CSV table of C-alpha atoms and ligand atoms in Angstrom, one decimal:
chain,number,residue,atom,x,y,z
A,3,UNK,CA,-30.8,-5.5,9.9
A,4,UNK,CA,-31.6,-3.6,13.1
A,5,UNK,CA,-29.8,-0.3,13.5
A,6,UNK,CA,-26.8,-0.4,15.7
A,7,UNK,CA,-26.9,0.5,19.3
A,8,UNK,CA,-25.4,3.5,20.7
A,9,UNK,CA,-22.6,1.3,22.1
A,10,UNK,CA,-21.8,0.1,18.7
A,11,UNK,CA,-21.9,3.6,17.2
A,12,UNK,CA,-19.6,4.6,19.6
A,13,UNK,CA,-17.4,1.6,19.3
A,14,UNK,CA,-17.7,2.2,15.4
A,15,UNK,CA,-16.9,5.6,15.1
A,16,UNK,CA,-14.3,5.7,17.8
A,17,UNK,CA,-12.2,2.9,15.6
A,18,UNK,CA,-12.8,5.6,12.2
A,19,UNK,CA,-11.3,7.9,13.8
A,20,UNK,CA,-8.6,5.9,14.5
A,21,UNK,CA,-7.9,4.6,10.9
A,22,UNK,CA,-4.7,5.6,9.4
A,23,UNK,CA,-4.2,5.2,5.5
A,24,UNK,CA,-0.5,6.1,4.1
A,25,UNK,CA,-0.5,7.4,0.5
A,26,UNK,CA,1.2,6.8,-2.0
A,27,UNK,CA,4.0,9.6,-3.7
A,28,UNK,CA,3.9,7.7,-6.6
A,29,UNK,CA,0.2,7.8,-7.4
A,30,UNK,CA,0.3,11.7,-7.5
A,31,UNK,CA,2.8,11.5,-10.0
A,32,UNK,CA,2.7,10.6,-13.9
A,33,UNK,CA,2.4,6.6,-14.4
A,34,UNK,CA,0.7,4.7,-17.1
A,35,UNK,CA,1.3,1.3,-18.9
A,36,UNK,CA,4.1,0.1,-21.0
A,37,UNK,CA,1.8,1.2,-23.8
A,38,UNK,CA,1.3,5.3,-22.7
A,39,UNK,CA,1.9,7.3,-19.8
A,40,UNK,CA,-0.7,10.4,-20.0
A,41,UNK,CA,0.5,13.6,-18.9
A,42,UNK,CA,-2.1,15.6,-16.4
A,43,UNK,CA,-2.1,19.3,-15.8
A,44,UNK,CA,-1.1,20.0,-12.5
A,45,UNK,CA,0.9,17.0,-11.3
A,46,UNK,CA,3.7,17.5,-9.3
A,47,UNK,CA,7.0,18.5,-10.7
A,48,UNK,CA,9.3,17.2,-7.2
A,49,UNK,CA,8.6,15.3,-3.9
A,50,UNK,CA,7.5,18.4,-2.1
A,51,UNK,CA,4.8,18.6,-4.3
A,52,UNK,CA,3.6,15.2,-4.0
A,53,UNK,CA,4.1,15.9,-0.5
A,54,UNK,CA,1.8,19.1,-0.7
A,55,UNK,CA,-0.7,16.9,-2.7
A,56,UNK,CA,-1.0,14.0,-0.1
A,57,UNK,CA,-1.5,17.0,3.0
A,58,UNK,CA,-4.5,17.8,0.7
A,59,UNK,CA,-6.1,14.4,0.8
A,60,UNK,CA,-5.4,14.3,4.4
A,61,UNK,CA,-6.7,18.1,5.2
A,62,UNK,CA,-9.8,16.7,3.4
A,63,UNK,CA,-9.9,13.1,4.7
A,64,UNK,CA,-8.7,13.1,8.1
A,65,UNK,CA,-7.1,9.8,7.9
A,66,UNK,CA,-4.5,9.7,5.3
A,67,UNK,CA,-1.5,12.0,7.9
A,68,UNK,CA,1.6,9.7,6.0
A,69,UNK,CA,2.9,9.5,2.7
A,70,UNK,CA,5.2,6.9,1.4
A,71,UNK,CA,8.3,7.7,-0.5
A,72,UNK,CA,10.1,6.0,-3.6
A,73,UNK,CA,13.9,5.7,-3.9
A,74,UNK,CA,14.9,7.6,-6.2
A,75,UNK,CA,11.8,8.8,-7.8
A,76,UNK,CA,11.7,11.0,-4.7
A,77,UNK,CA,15.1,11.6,-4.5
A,78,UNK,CA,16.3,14.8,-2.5
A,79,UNK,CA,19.7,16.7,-1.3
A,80,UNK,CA,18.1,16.9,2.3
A,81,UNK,CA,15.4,14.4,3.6
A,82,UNK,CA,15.6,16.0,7.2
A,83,UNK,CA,14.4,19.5,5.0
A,84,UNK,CA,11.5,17.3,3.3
A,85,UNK,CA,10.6,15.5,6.5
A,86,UNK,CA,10.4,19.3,8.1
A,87,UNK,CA,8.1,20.7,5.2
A,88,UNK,CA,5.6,17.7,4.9
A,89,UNK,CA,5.7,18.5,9.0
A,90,UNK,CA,4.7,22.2,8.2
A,91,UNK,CA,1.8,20.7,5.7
A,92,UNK,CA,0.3,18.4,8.6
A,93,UNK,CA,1.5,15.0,7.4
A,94,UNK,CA,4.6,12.4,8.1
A,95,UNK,CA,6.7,10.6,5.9
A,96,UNK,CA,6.2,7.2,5.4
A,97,UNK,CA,7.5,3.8,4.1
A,98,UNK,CA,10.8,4.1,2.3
A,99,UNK,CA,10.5,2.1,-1.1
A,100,UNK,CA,13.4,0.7,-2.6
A,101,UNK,CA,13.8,0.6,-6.8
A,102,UNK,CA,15.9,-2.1,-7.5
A,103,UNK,CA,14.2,-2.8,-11.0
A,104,UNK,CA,14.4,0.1,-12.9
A,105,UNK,CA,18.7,-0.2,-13.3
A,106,UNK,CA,20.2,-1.9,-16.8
A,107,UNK,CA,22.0,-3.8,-14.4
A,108,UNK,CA,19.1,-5.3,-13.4
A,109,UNK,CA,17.8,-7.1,-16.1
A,110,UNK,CA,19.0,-10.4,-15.0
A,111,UNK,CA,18.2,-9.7,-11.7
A,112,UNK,CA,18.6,-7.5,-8.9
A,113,UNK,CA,19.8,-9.2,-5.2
A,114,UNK,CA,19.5,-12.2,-7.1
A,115,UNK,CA,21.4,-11.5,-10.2
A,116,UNK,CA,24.8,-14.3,-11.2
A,117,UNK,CA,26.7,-11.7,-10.7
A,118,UNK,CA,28.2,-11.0,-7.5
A,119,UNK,CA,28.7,-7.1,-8.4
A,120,UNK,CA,25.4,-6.5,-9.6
A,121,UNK,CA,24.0,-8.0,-6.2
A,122,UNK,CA,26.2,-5.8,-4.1
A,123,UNK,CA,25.1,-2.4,-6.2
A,124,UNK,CA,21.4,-3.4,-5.2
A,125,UNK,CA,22.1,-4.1,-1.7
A,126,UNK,CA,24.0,-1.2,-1.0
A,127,UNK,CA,20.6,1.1,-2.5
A,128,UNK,CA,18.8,-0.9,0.3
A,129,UNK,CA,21.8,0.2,2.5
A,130,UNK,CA,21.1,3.8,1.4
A,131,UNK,CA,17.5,4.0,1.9
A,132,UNK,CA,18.1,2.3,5.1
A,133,UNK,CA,20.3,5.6,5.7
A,134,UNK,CA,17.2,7.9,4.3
A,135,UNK,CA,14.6,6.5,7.3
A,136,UNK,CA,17.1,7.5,9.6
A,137,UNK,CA,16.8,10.8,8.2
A,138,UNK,CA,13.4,10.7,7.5
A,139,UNK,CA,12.4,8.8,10.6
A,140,UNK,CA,10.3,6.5,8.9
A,141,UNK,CA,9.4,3.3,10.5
A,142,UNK,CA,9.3,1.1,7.6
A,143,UNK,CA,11.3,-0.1,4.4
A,144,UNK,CA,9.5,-1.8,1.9
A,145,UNK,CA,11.0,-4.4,-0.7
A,146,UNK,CA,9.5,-4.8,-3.5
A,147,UNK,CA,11.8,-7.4,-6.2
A,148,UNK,CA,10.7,-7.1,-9.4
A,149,UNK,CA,14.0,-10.5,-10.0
A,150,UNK,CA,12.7,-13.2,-11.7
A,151,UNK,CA,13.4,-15.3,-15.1
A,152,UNK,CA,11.6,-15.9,-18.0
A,153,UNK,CA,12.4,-19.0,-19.4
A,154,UNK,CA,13.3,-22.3,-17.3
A,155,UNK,CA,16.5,-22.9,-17.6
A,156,UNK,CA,17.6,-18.9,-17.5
A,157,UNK,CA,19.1,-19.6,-14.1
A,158,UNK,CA,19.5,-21.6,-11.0
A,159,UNK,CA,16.2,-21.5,-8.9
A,160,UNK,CA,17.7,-22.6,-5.4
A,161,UNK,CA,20.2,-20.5,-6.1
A,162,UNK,CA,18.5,-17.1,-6.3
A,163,UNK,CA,16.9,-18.0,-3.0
A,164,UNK,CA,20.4,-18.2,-1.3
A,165,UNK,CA,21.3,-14.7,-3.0
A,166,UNK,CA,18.0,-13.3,-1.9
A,167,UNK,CA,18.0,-14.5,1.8
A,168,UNK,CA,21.9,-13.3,2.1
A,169,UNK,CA,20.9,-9.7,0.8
A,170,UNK,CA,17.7,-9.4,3.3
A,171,UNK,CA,20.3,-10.5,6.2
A,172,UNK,CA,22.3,-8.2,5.5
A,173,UNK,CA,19.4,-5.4,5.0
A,174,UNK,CA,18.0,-6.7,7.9
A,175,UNK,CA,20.8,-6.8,10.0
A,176,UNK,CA,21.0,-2.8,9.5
A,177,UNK,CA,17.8,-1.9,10.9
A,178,UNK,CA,17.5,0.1,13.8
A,179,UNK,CA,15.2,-0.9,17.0
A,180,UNK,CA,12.5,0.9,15.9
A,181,UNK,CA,12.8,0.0,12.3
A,182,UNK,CA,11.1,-2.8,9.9
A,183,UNK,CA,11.5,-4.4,6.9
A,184,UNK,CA,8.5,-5.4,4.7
A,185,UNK,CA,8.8,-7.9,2.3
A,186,UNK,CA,6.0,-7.7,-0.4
A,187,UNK,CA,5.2,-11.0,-2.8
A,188,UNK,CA,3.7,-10.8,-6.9
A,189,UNK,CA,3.0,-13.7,-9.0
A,190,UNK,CA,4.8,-12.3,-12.4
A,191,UNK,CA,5.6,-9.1,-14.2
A,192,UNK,CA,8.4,-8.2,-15.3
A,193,UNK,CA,9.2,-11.9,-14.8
A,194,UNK,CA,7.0,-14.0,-16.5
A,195,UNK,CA,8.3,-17.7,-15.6
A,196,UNK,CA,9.7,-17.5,-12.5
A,197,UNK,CA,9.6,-14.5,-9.8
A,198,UNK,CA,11.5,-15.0,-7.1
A,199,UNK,CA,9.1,-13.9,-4.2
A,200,UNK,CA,6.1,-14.8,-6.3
A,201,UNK,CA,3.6,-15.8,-3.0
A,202,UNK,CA,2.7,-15.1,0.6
A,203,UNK,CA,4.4,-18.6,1.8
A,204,UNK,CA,7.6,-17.4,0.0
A,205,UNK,CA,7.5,-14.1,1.8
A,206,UNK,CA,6.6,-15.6,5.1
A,207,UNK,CA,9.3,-17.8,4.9
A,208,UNK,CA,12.0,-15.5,4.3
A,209,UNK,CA,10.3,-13.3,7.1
A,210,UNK,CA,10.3,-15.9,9.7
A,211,UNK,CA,14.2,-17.0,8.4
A,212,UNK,CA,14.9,-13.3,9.6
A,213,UNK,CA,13.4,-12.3,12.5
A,214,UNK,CA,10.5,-10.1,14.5
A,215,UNK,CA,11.6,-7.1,12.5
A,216,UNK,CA,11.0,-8.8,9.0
A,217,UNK,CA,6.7,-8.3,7.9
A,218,UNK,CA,4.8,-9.0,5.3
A,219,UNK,CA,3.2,-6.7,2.8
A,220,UNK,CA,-0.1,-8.1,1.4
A,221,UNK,CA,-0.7,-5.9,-2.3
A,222,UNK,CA,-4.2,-6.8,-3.4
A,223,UNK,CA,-3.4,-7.2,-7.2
A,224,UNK,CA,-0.3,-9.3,-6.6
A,225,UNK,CA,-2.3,-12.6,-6.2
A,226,UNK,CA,-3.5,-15.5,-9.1
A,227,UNK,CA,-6.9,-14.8,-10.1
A,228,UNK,CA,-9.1,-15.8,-7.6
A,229,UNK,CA,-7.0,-16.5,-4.5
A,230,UNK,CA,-8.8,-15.8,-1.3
A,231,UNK,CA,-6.7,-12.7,0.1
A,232,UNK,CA,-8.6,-12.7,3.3
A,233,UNK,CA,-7.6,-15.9,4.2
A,234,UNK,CA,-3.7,-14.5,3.9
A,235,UNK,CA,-4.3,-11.9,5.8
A,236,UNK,CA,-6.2,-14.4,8.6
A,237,UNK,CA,-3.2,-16.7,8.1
A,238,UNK,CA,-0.5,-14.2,8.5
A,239,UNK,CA,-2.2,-12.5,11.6
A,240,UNK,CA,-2.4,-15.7,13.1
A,241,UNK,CA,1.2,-15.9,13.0
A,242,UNK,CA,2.2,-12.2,13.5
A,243,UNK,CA,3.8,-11.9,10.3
A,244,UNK,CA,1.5,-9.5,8.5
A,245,UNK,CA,3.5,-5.9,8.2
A,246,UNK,CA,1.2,-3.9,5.8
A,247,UNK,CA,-1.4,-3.9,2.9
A,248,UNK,CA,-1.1,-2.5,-0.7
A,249,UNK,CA,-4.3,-1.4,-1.2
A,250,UNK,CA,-5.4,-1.3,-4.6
A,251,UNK,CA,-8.3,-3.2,-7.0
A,252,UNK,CA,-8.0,-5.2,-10.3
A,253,UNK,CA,-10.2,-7.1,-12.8
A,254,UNK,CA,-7.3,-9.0,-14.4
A,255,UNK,CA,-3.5,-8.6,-13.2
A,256,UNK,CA,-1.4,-5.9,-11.3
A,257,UNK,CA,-4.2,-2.9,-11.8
A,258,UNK,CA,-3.3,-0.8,-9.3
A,259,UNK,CA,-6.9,0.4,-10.0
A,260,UNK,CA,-8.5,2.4,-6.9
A,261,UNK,CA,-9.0,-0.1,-4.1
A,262,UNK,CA,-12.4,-0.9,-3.4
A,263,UNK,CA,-13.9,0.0,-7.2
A,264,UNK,CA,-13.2,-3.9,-8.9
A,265,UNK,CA,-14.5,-5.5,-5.8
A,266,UNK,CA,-15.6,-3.7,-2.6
A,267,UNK,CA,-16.8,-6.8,-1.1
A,268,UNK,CA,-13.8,-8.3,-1.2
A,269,UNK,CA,-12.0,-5.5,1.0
A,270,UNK,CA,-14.7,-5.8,3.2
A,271,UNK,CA,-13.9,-9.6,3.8
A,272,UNK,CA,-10.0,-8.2,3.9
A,273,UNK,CA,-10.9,-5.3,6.4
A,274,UNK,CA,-13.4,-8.2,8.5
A,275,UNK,CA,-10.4,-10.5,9.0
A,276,UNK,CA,-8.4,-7.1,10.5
A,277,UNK,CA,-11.2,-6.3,12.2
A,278,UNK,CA,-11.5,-9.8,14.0
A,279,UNK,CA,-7.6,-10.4,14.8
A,280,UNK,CA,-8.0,-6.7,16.5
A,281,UNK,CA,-5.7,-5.6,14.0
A,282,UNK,CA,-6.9,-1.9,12.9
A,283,UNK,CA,-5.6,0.2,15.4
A,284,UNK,CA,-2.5,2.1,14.5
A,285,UNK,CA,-1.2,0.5,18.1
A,286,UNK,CA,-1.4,-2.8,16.0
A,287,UNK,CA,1.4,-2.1,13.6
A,288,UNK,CA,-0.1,-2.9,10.4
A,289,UNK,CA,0.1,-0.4,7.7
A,290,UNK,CA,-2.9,0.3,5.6
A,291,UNK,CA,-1.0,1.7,1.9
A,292,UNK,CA,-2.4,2.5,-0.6
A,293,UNK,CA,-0.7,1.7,-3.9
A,294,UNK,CA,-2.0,2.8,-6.9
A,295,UNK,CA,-1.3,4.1,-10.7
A,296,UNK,CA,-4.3,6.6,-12.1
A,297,UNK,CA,-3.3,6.6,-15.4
A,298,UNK,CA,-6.6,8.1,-16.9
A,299,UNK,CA,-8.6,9.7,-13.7
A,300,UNK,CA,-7.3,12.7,-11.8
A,301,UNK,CA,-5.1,11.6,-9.2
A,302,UNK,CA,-6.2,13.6,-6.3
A,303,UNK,CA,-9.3,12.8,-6.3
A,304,UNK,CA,-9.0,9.3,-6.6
A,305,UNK,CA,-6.8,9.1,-4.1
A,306,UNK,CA,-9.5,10.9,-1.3
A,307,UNK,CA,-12.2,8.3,-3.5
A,308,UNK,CA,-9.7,5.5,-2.4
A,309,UNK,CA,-9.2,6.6,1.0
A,310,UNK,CA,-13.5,6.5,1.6
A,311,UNK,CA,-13.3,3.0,-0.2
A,312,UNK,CA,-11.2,1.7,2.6
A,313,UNK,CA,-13.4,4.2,5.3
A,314,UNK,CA,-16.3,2.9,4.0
A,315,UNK,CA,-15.5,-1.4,3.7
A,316,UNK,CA,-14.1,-0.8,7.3
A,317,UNK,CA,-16.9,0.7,8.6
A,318,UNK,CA,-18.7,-2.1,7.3
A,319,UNK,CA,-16.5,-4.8,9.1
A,320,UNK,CA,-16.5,-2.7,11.9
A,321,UNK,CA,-20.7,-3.5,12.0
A,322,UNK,CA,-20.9,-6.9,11.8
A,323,UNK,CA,-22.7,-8.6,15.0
A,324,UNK,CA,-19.1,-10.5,16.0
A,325,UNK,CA,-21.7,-12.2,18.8
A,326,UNK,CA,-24.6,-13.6,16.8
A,327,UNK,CA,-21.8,-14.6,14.3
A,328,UNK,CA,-19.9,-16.6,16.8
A,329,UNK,CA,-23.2,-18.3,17.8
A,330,UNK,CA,-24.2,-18.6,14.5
A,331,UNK,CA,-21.1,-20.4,13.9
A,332,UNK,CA,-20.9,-22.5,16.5
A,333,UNK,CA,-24.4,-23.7,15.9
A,334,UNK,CA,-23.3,-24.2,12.0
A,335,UNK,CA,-25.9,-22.6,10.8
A,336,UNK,CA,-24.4,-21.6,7.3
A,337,UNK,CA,-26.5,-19.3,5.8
A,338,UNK,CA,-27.2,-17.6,9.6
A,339,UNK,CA,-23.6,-17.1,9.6
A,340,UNK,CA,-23.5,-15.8,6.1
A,341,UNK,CA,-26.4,-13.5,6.6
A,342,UNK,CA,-25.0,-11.8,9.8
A,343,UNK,CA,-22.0,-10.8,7.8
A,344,UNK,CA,-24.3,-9.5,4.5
A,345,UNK,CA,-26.6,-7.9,6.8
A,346,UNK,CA,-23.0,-5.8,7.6
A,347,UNK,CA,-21.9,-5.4,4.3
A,348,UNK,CA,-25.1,-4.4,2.7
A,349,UNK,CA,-25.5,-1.3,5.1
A,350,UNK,CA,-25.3,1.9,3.8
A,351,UNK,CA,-22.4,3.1,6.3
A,352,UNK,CA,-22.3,6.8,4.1
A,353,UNK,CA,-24.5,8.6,6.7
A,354,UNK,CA,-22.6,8.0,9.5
A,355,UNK,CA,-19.3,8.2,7.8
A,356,UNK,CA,-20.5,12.0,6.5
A,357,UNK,CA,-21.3,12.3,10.1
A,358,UNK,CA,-18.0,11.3,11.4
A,359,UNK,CA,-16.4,13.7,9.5
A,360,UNK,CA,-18.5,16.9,10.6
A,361,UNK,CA,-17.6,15.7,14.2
A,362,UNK,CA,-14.1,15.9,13.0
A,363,UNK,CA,-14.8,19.8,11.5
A,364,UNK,CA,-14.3,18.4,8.2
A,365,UNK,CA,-16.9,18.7,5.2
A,366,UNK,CA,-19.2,15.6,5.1
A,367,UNK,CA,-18.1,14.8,1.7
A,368,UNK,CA,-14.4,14.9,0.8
A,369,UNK,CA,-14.6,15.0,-2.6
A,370,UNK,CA,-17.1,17.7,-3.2
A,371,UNK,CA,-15.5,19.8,-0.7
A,372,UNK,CA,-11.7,18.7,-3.1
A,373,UNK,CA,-13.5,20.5,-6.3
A,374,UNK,CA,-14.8,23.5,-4.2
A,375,UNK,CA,-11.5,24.2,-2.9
A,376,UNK,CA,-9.7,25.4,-6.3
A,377,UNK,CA,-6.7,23.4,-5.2
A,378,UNK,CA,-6.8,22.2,-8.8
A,379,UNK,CA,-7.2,25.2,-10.7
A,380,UNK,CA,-4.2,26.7,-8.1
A,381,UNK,CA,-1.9,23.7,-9.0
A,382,UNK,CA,-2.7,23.6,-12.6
A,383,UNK,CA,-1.4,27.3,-12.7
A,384,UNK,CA,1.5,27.1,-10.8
A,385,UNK,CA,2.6,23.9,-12.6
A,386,UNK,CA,2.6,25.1,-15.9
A,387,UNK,CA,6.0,24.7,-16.8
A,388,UNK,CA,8.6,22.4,-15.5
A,389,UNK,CA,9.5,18.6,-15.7
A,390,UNK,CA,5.8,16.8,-14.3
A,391,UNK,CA,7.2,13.7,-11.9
A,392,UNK,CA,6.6,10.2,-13.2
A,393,UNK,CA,7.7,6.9,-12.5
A,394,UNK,CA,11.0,7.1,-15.2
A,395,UNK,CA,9.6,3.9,-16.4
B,426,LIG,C1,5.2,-3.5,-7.7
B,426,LIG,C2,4.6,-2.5,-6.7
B,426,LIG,C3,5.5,-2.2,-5.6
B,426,LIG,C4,6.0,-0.8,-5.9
B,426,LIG,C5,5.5,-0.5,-7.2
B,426,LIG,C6,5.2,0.9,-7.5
B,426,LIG,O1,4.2,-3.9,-8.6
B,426,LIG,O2,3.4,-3.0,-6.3
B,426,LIG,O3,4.9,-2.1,-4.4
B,426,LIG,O4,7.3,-0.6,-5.6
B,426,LIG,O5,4.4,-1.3,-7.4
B,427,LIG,MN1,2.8,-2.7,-4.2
C-alpha cells in the first residue's frame, strides 16, 4: 500500500475533522439485562449529569459536540434551562427519543395496541416530545416501537400497520420545517413473533408513505444474523431515505456492545458505503448515534473508545483509492477490486488520527488523557449519594 499523498492527507484529515458523532444519555446511565443491572460509582444521578459526562467525551474527542436525549428517562421541569447548561459545557442537545414501551399500557402494544385509548396515550407522548425539540431545538425525533405479538393469532397483522401509519401521520404532520422524524427497524425483542417495524423495507415504506421529513435510522444490532448492513445503507442512500445510524456491535442479538469491538470490518464497509454516496459531512444530514448499554465496562470511557472506533473505520474508508477501485471494477478484476479496499482497511490510520488531534490542541490519545484527568475520581466523590440514573427497566 503506498502512503497517501499529501492531497489525500489533506482530503482525509479535513473530512475527520468534520465528523460529528451524537452520544448517547442513556449509555452514561445504569443499564444492564433483564438478568442484572450493575450499579457503577460515579454515574450520573439526573440529565445534567449525563449532559456533563457527554461534554467530557467531547472535550476529549473533538467530535462527539451532541447528546441525545430519552423521554422520560431524561425528563426535566425546563428543557430551555438544560439546553442552556449543556451550551455552557460546549455541547448541543440532540435527538429526542420517544419511550413508548416501558408503560403497563403497553403490553399489547403501543400506537398499535386494539385499543383506541391506549394508541391515543402513546401518540400524544410523541406529541409531547415533539413539544420538548421545540424547546430543546433539536432537529430530530427518533421512534423507536418496541409493538409487536408473540404468538400468531394474538392480533390482526394488517391491522397494526393501519394503526401504525395513522399515528406517524399524525406525528409527522406536527413537525416543524426544520424538524425530522426517524423511524428506526429491529427484528424481535420484546416481541418475539411478530414486531411491527421488524426491517429496513418496512421502515422505508412507511417513510416514503409520509414524506421528505420521515428518515430512516439504521441500528447495527437490529438486523438477522448475517444481513449485509452496508448494502442498507447503499440502498437507502440511493433513495434518500437514510436519516441516522445506531452505532453499536454485537456477536449474537441486540448487544449494544461498543461499535466497532464485534466487527470493525464491518463498520468500515458501513462507513465506505457513506463515504462513497458523499454522505459524511454533517451538511449531508445523516446522524452518526451511537447507541449503546455498558453494562460491565466504565461508561465513559467506552463511550470516547467508541467514538475512536467510528474515527478510526472512517478514516479507513476515507483511504481507500476510489479511482483504482473504479477501474478495478470496471475491468472486473475481483480480487484487484477487493485488494484496493483491504489495502484501506488494513492501514494502521492511529498515527495520523493521534496527529489529527494535536492539530486540534487535543491529547493524541483520548483515553489516556480521560484517566489523567481525575474526572473519575471527581465524579465518583461527588456522586456518592443520591438516586444513580438508569433505564427504569
Ligand atoms: C431499542 C433501541 C432504541 C432505543 C433503545 C435504548 O433496542 O435501540 O434505539 O430507544 O434501544
Ligand atoms: Mn437503537
Amino acid at each position: 500500500m503506498t502512503q497517501p499523498d499529501a492531497q489525500t492527507l489533506q482530503r482525509v484529515t479535513s473530512a475527520l475533522r468534520a465528523q460529528r458523532i451524537e452520544t448517547p444519555s442513556w449509555a452514561y446511565a445504569n443499564s444492564g439485562t433483564r438478568f442484572k443491572v450493575f450499579p457503577q460509582e460515579g454515574v450520573p444521578r439526573n440529565p445534567y449529569e449525563k449532559v456533563a459526562d457527554a461534554a467530557v467525551v467531547h472535550r476529549l474527542t473533538g467530535v462527539a459536540p451532541t447528546v441525545a436525549l430519552h423521554i422520560p428517562w431524561d425528563l426535566v421541569d425546563d428543557y430551555a434551562d438544560l439546553a442552556a447548561y449543556a451550551g455552557d459545557q460546549g455541547v448541543r442537545l440532540g435527538a429526542i427519543n420517544a419511550n413508548v414501551f416501558q408503560d403497563n399500557d403497553y403490553k399489547l402494544g403501543s400506537v398499535t395496541n386494539p385499543d383506541p385509548g391506549v394508541r391515543r396515550k402513546a401518540i400524544d407522548h410523541l406529541l409531547e416530545c415533539v413539544d420538548i425539540m421545540d424547546r430543546t431545538g433539536s432537529r430530530d425525533l427518533k421512534l423507536w416501537f418496541s409493538d409487536g405479538i408473540n404468538y400468531p393469532g394474538q392480533d390482526d397483522i394488517r391491522a397494526r400497520q393501519d394503526r401504525l401509519a395513522t399515528a406517524l401521520r399524525e406525528t409527522y404532520d406536527r413537525l416543524g420545517d426544520d424538524q425530522r422524524l426517524l423511524l428506526e427497524y429491529k427484528l424481535f425483542e420484546p416481541a418475539f413473533y411478530a414486531t411491527d417495524v421488524p426491517d429496513w423495507g418496512t421502515a422505508y415504506a412507511h417513510c416514503l408513505e409520509l414524506g421528505p421529513k420521515a428518515q430512516v435510522v439504521i441500528d447495527t444490532g437490529h438486523h438477522a444474523p448475517g444481513t449485509n448492513i452496508e448494502f442498507i445503507v447503499a440502498f437507502l442512500l440511493r433513495a434518500g431515505k437514510l436519516g441516522a445510524f445506531d452505532f453499536n456491535s454485537r456477536f449474537y442479538a441486540d448487544d449494544d456492545l461498543m461499535v466497532g469491538s464485534a466487527d470493525p470490518f464491518q463498520l468500515f464497509r458501513i462507513m465506505h458505503e457513506i463515504v462513497r454516496g458523499d454522505a459524511l459531512a454533517p451538511e449531508a444530514g445523516i446522524a452518526f448515534m451511537l447507541d449503546q448499554c455498558h453494562n460491565i465496562e466504565p461508561k465513559i470511557p467506552a463511550i470516547i473508545r467508541s467514538v475512536l472506533n467510528v474515527q478510526e473505520a472512517t478514516a479507513k474508508a476515507l483511504l481507500v483509492d476510489s479511482d483504482a477501485l473504479a477501474a478495478a471494477q470496471r475491468a472486473g478484476d475481483v480480487l484487484g477490486a477487493n485488494a484496493v479496499l483491504m489495502d484501506a482497511y488494513n492501514t494502521d490510520v492511529r498515527p495520523l488520527l493521534a496527529e489529527l488531534r494535536t492539530d486540534l490542541g487535543l491529547d493524541p490519545d483520548p483515553m489516556a488523557a480521560y484517566a489523567r484527568s481525575g474526572y473519575f475520581e471527581r465524579i465518583r466523590a461527588e456522586r456518592a449519594d443520591g438516586q444513580q440514573a438508569g433505564w427504569g427497566a
